[in-house]
Amino acid sequence: MTLDEPTRRETEVDRVARWRLEQLVRAGFDDAAALLLSAMRHVDVHYASDLLGRGCPAETALRILL
């Protein structure tokens, strides 16, 4: 293990978190809800997006996902 490895891991984690946030905002969650959901690794981003895509209000989807 080198000193560079933790940096690479953090970069990957940051990249995934950014992708999750972008997907949730694109799906229709407001910034605050998207930020909260993107930080919760147990939340399935595709399921969250599908809820909104099927007409579920964002507030209701947020309650379901939390």
Short mmCIF file of C-alpha atoms in Angstrom, two decimals:
data_model
loop_
_atom_site.label_atom_id
_atom_site.label_comp_id
_atom_site.label_asym_id
_atom_site.label_seq_id
_atom_site.Cartn_x
_atom_site.Cartn_y
_atom_site.Cartn_z
CA MET A 1 0.00 0.00 0.00
CA THR A 2 1.32 3.41 -0.92
CA LEU A 3 0.41 6.86 0.26
CA ASP A 4 -1.38 7.45 -3.04
CA GLU A 5 -3.99 4.72 -2.51
CA PRO A 6 -6.22 6.55 0.01
CA THR A 7 -6.35 9.54 -2.33
CA ARG A 8 -7.52 7.33 -5.20
CA ARG A 9 -10.19 5.75 -3.01
CA GLU A 10 -11.43 9.15 -1.86
CA THR A 11 -11.54 10.33 -5.42
CA GLU A 12 -13.66 7.33 -6.41
CA VAL A 13 -16.00 7.86 -3.47
CA ASP A 14 -16.34 11.53 -4.41
CA ARG A 15 -17.01 10.62 -8.02
CA VAL A 16 -19.76 8.18 -7.06
CA ALA A 17 -21.32 10.67 -4.63
CA ARG A 18 -21.34 13.36 -7.34
CA TRP A 19 -22.94 10.95 -9.82
CA ARG A 20 -25.62 10.00 -7.29
CA LEU A 21 -26.35 13.66 -6.57
CA GLU A 22 -26.58 14.53 -10.27
CA GLN A 23 -28.94 11.63 -10.97
CA LEU A 24 -31.25 12.56 -8.12
CA VAL A 25 -31.39 16.23 -9.15
CA ARG A 26 -31.98 15.19 -12.76
CA ALA A 27 -34.83 12.93 -11.60
CA GLY A 28 -36.54 15.90 -9.96
CA PHE A 29 -35.50 16.05 -6.32
CA ASP A 30 -34.63 19.51 -5.01
CA ASP A 31 -30.99 20.15 -4.12
CA ALA A 32 -31.41 19.55 -0.38
CA ALA A 33 -33.28 16.26 -0.79
CA ALA A 34 -30.86 15.08 -3.48
CA LEU A 35 -27.87 15.87 -1.28
CA LEU A 36 -29.40 14.00 1.65
CA LEU A 37 -30.33 10.96 -0.44
CA SER A 38 -27.03 10.86 -2.30
CA ALA A 39 -25.16 10.62 1.01
CA MET A 40 -27.25 7.64 2.13
CA ARG A 41 -25.57 4.68 0.48
CA HIS A 42 -28.50 2.35 1.20
CA VAL A 43 -30.79 4.44 -1.02
CA ASP A 44 -31.11 2.98 -4.51
CA VAL A 45 -30.78 5.91 -6.90
CA HIS A 46 -32.61 4.08 -9.69
CA TYR A 47 -35.54 3.26 -7.40
CA ALA A 48 -35.65 6.86 -6.19
CA SER A 49 -35.70 8.11 -9.78
CA ASP A 50 -38.38 5.59 -10.74
CA LEU A 51 -40.63 6.81 -7.93
CA LEU A 52 -40.62 10.32 -9.36
CA GLY A 53 -40.86 9.02 -12.91
CA ARG A 54 -44.06 7.20 -12.01
CA GLY A 55 -45.61 10.36 -10.63
CA CYS A 56 -44.81 10.09 -6.93
CA PRO A 57 -44.43 13.57 -5.41
CA ALA A 58 -40.86 14.28 -4.31
CA GLU A 59 -41.88 14.82 -0.68
CA THR A 60 -43.62 11.44 -0.58
CA ALA A 61 -40.70 9.72 -2.31
CA LEU A 62 -38.34 11.22 0.24
CA ARG A 63 -40.43 9.80 3.12
CA ILE A 64 -40.50 6.39 1.44
CA LEU A 65 -36.75 6.35 0.88
CA LEU A 66 -35.80 7.48 4.36
#
